[in-house]
Amino acid sequence: MNKPKIARPEESQPAHALWFDRKKYVTINFIVHRPKEVQVDIQPDKMILCCKNDTDDVIYNELHFYENVQIHDSREKVYDRTINILLRKVKPDYSWPYLQKDLAKPSWISVDFDNWRDWEHEEDEGKEEFDRYMDIMKDISANKGQAPDMGDLDSD
């Protein structure tokens, strides 16, 4: 299952990439119109994308990830206008504030705010909602008195 090494072409341009973070995965969508000859090499610390678009422009992107990913549980899917990459994090439940280790953000990388969620605090918000629900239930039972003892009901 050794993939051939992808060499950087002499003349190439990067594809625009939109990315977003989830609990277990990071998703990167490369915008390429009618991609062909697509090569993707996902390594634990980086990925390389090389392809051609509908006008035979050579596209090349190389990313060094903020954290390591699981290469055997990461996938790519080619569509008519995008190449979607799903990267499984080695450390789930750990937020990536950046896509790359290098803090200097290339102009071709953007955050996909339409799909971005602040998932770090979702459990806390759910717990707060549950606590409020339990408080309401306690208030209701306190106002109605004791719940009836249904011990005299047998399933005979």
PDB file of C-alpha atoms in Angstrom:
ATOM      1  CA  MET A   1       0.000   0.000   0.000  1.00  0.00           C
ATOM      2  CA  ASN A   2       2.955   2.320  -0.565  1.00  0.00           C
ATOM      3  CA  LYS A   3       1.835   5.336  -2.512  1.00  0.00           C
ATOM      4  CA  PRO A   4       4.255   6.894  -4.976  1.00  0.00           C
ATOM      5  CA  LYS A   5       5.871  10.078  -3.746  1.00  0.00           C
ATOM      6  CA  ILE A   6       4.241  13.194  -5.178  1.00  0.00           C
ATOM      7  CA  ALA A   7       6.871  15.592  -6.487  1.00  0.00           C
ATOM      8  CA  ARG A   8       6.149  19.308  -6.577  1.00  0.00           C
ATOM      9  CA  PRO A   9       5.627  20.362 -10.235  1.00  0.00           C
ATOM     10  CA  GLU A  10       7.778  23.225 -11.502  1.00  0.00           C
ATOM     11  CA  GLU A  11       4.757  25.284 -12.518  1.00  0.00           C
ATOM     12  CA  SER A  12       1.718  24.942 -10.294  1.00  0.00           C
ATOM     13  CA  GLN A  13      -0.775  26.923  -8.302  1.00  0.00           C
ATOM     14  CA  PRO A  14      -2.516  26.104  -5.023  1.00  0.00           C
ATOM     15  CA  ALA A  15      -6.218  25.296  -4.834  1.00  0.00           C
ATOM     16  CA  HIS A  16      -8.306  27.388  -2.461  1.00  0.00           C
ATOM     17  CA  ALA A  17      -9.052  25.353   0.696  1.00  0.00           C
ATOM     18  CA  LEU A  18     -11.898  25.711   3.202  1.00  0.00           C
ATOM     19  CA  TRP A  19     -11.509  23.838   6.484  1.00  0.00           C
ATOM     20  CA  PHE A  20     -13.434  23.237   9.696  1.00  0.00           C
ATOM     21  CA  ASP A  21     -12.847  21.380  12.946  1.00  0.00           C
ATOM     22  CA  ARG A  22     -14.996  18.742  14.659  1.00  0.00           C
ATOM     23  CA  LYS A  23     -14.480  16.574  17.760  1.00  0.00           C
ATOM     24  CA  LYS A  24     -12.863  13.628  15.970  1.00  0.00           C
ATOM     25  CA  TYR A  25     -12.209  14.967  12.467  1.00  0.00           C
ATOM     26  CA  VAL A  26     -10.876  17.922  10.524  1.00  0.00           C
ATOM     27  CA  THR A  27     -12.422  18.498   7.109  1.00  0.00           C
ATOM     28  CA  ILE A  28     -10.661  20.286   4.250  1.00  0.00           C
ATOM     29  CA  ASN A  29     -12.476  21.065   1.005  1.00  0.00           C
ATOM     30  CA  PHE A  30     -10.216  22.021  -1.897  1.00  0.00           C
ATOM     31  CA  ILE A  31     -12.017  24.026  -4.568  1.00  0.00           C
ATOM     32  CA  VAL A  32     -10.975  22.625  -7.960  1.00  0.00           C
ATOM     33  CA  HIS A  33     -13.245  22.795 -11.002  1.00  0.00           C
ATOM     34  CA  ARG A  34     -13.534  19.333 -12.595  1.00  0.00           C
ATOM     35  CA  PRO A  35     -10.400  17.833 -11.025  1.00  0.00           C
ATOM     36  CA  LYS A  36      -8.589  15.068 -12.874  1.00  0.00           C
ATOM     37  CA  GLU A  37      -5.431  13.010 -12.313  1.00  0.00           C
ATOM     38  CA  VAL A  38      -5.981  13.538  -8.590  1.00  0.00           C
ATOM     39  CA  GLN A  39      -3.210  12.358  -6.261  1.00  0.00           C
ATOM     40  CA  VAL A  40      -3.556  12.702  -2.483  1.00  0.00           C
ATOM     41  CA  ASP A  41      -0.876  11.636  -0.020  1.00  0.00           C
ATOM     42  CA  ILE A  42      -1.992  11.805   3.630  1.00  0.00           C
ATOM     43  CA  GLN A  43       0.828  11.352   6.128  1.00  0.00           C
ATOM     44  CA  PRO A  44       0.631  11.606   9.936  1.00  0.00           C
ATOM     45  CA  ASP A  45       1.970  15.173   9.991  1.00  0.00           C
ATOM     46  CA  LYS A  46       1.168  16.514   6.510  1.00  0.00           C
ATOM     47  CA  MET A  47      -0.726  16.008   3.278  1.00  0.00           C
ATOM     48  CA  ILE A  48      -0.018  16.677  -0.381  1.00  0.00           C
ATOM     49  CA  LEU A  49      -2.623  17.224  -3.089  1.00  0.00           C
ATOM     50  CA  CYS A  50      -1.712  17.305  -6.767  1.00  0.00           C
ATOM     51  CA  CYS A  51      -4.145  17.368  -9.717  1.00  0.00           C
ATOM     52  CA  LYS A  52      -5.228  19.225 -12.808  1.00  0.00           C
ATOM     53  CA  ASN A  53      -8.365  21.280 -13.289  1.00  0.00           C
ATOM     54  CA  ASP A  54     -10.611  21.512 -16.355  1.00  0.00           C
ATOM     55  CA  THR A  55      -8.195  23.909 -18.129  1.00  0.00           C
ATOM     56  CA  ASP A  56      -5.193  21.634 -17.375  1.00  0.00           C
ATOM     57  CA  ASP A  57      -3.701  23.997 -14.801  1.00  0.00           C
ATOM     58  CA  VAL A  58      -1.545  22.015 -12.389  1.00  0.00           C
ATOM     59  CA  ILE A  59      -2.764  22.287  -8.792  1.00  0.00           C
ATOM     60  CA  TYR A  60      -0.424  21.540  -5.882  1.00  0.00           C
ATOM     61  CA  ASN A  61      -1.068  21.975  -2.148  1.00  0.00           C
ATOM     62  CA  GLU A  62       1.128  20.875   0.722  1.00  0.00           C
ATOM     63  CA  LEU A  63      -0.058  21.227   4.332  1.00  0.00           C
ATOM     64  CA  HIS A  64       1.830  20.524   7.548  1.00  0.00           C
ATOM     65  CA  PHE A  65      -0.917  19.788  10.087  1.00  0.00           C
ATOM     66  CA  TYR A  66      -1.354  21.503  13.439  1.00  0.00           C
ATOM     67  CA  GLU A  67      -1.456  18.040  15.083  1.00  0.00           C
ATOM     68  CA  ASN A  68      -0.978  14.492  13.802  1.00  0.00           C
ATOM     69  CA  VAL A  69      -3.748  12.545  12.082  1.00  0.00           C
ATOM     70  CA  GLN A  70      -4.540   8.846  11.714  1.00  0.00           C
ATOM     71  CA  ILE A  71      -3.661   8.073   8.117  1.00  0.00           C
ATOM     72  CA  HIS A  72      -5.572   4.779   7.890  1.00  0.00           C
ATOM     73  CA  ASP A  73      -8.827   6.397   9.019  1.00  0.00           C
ATOM     74  CA  SER A  74      -8.533   9.513   6.850  1.00  0.00           C
ATOM     75  CA  ARG A  75     -10.203   9.708   3.454  1.00  0.00           C
ATOM     76  CA  GLU A  76     -10.502  11.786   0.310  1.00  0.00           C
ATOM     77  CA  LYS A  77     -13.473  12.051  -2.042  1.00  0.00           C
ATOM     78  CA  VAL A  78     -13.376  13.714  -5.456  1.00  0.00           C
ATOM     79  CA  TYR A  79     -16.436  15.640  -6.648  1.00  0.00           C
ATOM     80  CA  ASP A  80     -17.122  17.756  -9.734  1.00  0.00           C
ATOM     81  CA  ARG A  81     -16.023  21.017  -8.091  1.00  0.00           C
ATOM     82  CA  THR A  82     -14.222  19.967  -4.917  1.00  0.00           C
ATOM     83  CA  ILE A  83     -11.860  17.455  -3.410  1.00  0.00           C
ATOM     84  CA  ASN A  84     -12.968  16.746   0.153  1.00  0.00           C
ATOM     85  CA  ILE A  85     -10.472  15.467   2.708  1.00  0.00           C
ATOM     86  CA  LEU A  86     -11.600  13.982   6.017  1.00  0.00           C
ATOM     87  CA  LEU A  87      -8.744  13.679   8.526  1.00  0.00           C
ATOM     88  CA  ARG A  88      -9.185  11.642  11.713  1.00  0.00           C
ATOM     89  CA  LYS A  89      -7.429  13.284  14.654  1.00  0.00           C
ATOM     90  CA  VAL A  90      -4.984  11.275  16.744  1.00  0.00           C
ATOM     91  CA  LYS A  91      -6.208  13.263  19.775  1.00  0.00           C
ATOM     92  CA  PRO A  92     -10.038  13.426  19.602  1.00  0.00           C
ATOM     93  CA  ASP A  93     -11.858  16.108  21.600  1.00  0.00           C
ATOM     94  CA  TYR A  94      -8.897  18.438  21.073  1.00  0.00           C
ATOM     95  CA  SER A  95      -9.640  21.623  19.184  1.00  0.00           C
ATOM     96  CA  TRP A  96      -7.377  22.723  16.346  1.00  0.00           C
ATOM     97  CA  PRO A  97      -7.176  26.529  16.441  1.00  0.00           C
ATOM     98  CA  TYR A  98      -5.199  26.402  13.181  1.00  0.00           C
ATOM     99  CA  LEU A  99      -4.991  23.981  10.287  1.00  0.00           C
ATOM    100  CA  GLN A 100      -1.213  24.213  10.007  1.00  0.00           C
ATOM    101  CA  LYS A 101       1.660  24.207  12.487  1.00  0.00           C
ATOM    102  CA  ASP A 102       3.041  27.369  10.910  1.00  0.00           C
ATOM    103  CA  LEU A 103       1.037  30.332  12.198  1.00  0.00           C
ATOM    104  CA  ALA A 104       1.655  32.289   8.978  1.00  0.00           C
ATOM    105  CA  LYS A 105      -1.575  31.553   7.138  1.00  0.00           C
ATOM    106  CA  PRO A 106      -1.270  31.133   3.364  1.00  0.00           C
ATOM    107  CA  SER A 107      -3.760  33.148   1.333  1.00  0.00           C
ATOM    108  CA  TRP A 108      -5.315  29.978  -0.094  1.00  0.00           C
ATOM    109  CA  ILE A 109      -6.542  28.637   3.291  1.00  0.00           C
ATOM    110  CA  SER A 110      -9.823  29.903   4.768  1.00  0.00           C
ATOM    111  CA  VAL A 111     -12.019  28.794   7.648  1.00  0.00           C
ATOM    112  CA  ASP A 112     -15.379  27.393   6.544  1.00  0.00           C
ATOM    113  CA  PHE A 113     -17.544  29.398   8.942  1.00  0.00           C
ATOM    114  CA  ASP A 114     -20.735  27.907   7.460  1.00  0.00           C
ATOM    115  CA  ASN A 115     -19.730  24.508   8.883  1.00  0.00           C
ATOM    116  CA  TRP A 116     -17.729  25.634  11.910  1.00  0.00           C
ATOM    117  CA  ARG A 117     -19.168  24.810  15.354  1.00  0.00           C
ATOM    118  CA  ASP A 118     -17.819  25.635  18.788  1.00  0.00           C
ATOM    119  CA  TRP A 119     -18.118  21.991  19.837  1.00  0.00           C
ATOM    120  CA  GLU A 120     -15.811  22.346  22.857  1.00  0.00           C
ATOM    121  CA  HIS A 121     -18.625  23.740  25.020  1.00  0.00           C
ATOM    122  CA  GLU A 122     -21.527  21.687  23.630  1.00  0.00           C
ATOM    123  CA  GLU A 123     -21.475  19.176  26.502  1.00  0.00           C
ATOM    124  CA  ASP A 124     -21.368  21.995  29.064  1.00  0.00           C
ATOM    125  CA  GLU A 125     -24.375  23.662  27.442  1.00  0.00           C
ATOM    126  CA  GLY A 126     -26.232  20.336  27.402  1.00  0.00           C
ATOM    127  CA  LYS A 127     -25.437  19.799  31.081  1.00  0.00           C
ATOM    128  CA  GLU A 128     -26.713  23.295  31.940  1.00  0.00           C
ATOM    129  CA  GLU A 129     -29.956  22.569  30.074  1.00  0.00           C
ATOM    130  CA  PHE A 130     -30.318  19.224  31.880  1.00  0.00           C
ATOM    131  CA  ASP A 131     -29.675  20.897  35.259  1.00  0.00           C
ATOM    132  CA  ARG A 132     -32.365  23.512  34.497  1.00  0.00           C
ATOM    133  CA  TYR A 133     -34.770  20.713  33.524  1.00  0.00           C
ATOM    134  CA  MET A 134     -34.060  18.844  36.785  1.00  0.00           C
ATOM    135  CA  ASP A 135     -34.621  22.055  38.777  1.00  0.00           C
ATOM    136  CA  ILE A 136     -37.994  22.529  37.075  1.00  0.00           C
ATOM    137  CA  MET A 137     -38.927  18.905  37.831  1.00  0.00           C
ATOM    138  CA  LYS A 138     -37.988  19.391  41.500  1.00  0.00           C
ATOM    139  CA  ASP A 139     -40.093  22.571  41.664  1.00  0.00           C
ATOM    140  CA  ILE A 140     -43.068  20.787  40.115  1.00  0.00           C
ATOM    141  CA  SER A 141     -42.820  17.861  42.519  1.00  0.00           C
ATOM    142  CA  ALA A 142     -42.359  20.225  45.493  1.00  0.00           C
ATOM    143  CA  ASN A 143     -45.522  22.164  44.559  1.00  0.00           C
ATOM    144  CA  LYS A 144     -47.655  19.048  44.053  1.00  0.00           C
ATOM    145  CA  GLY A 145     -46.579  17.267  47.199  1.00  0.00           C
ATOM    146  CA  GLN A 146     -45.284  13.737  47.387  1.00  0.00           C
ATOM    147  CA  ALA A 147     -45.591  11.420  44.431  1.00  0.00           C
ATOM    148  CA  PRO A 148     -48.154   8.648  45.041  1.00  0.00           C
ATOM    149  CA  ASP A 149     -46.773   5.399  46.405  1.00  0.00           C
ATOM    150  CA  MET A 150     -47.795   2.956  43.690  1.00  0.00           C
ATOM    151  CA  GLY A 151     -46.629  -0.018  45.721  1.00  0.00           C
ATOM    152  CA  ASP A 152     -50.156  -1.459  45.927  1.00  0.00           C
ATOM    153  CA  LEU A 153     -50.188  -2.026  42.164  1.00  0.00           C
ATOM    154  CA  ASP A 154     -49.135  -5.548  41.387  1.00  0.00           C
ATOM    155  CA  SER A 155     -48.480  -6.995  37.986  1.00  0.00           C
ATOM    156  CA  ASP A 156     -50.490 -10.154  38.815  1.00  0.00           C
TER     157      ASP A 156
END
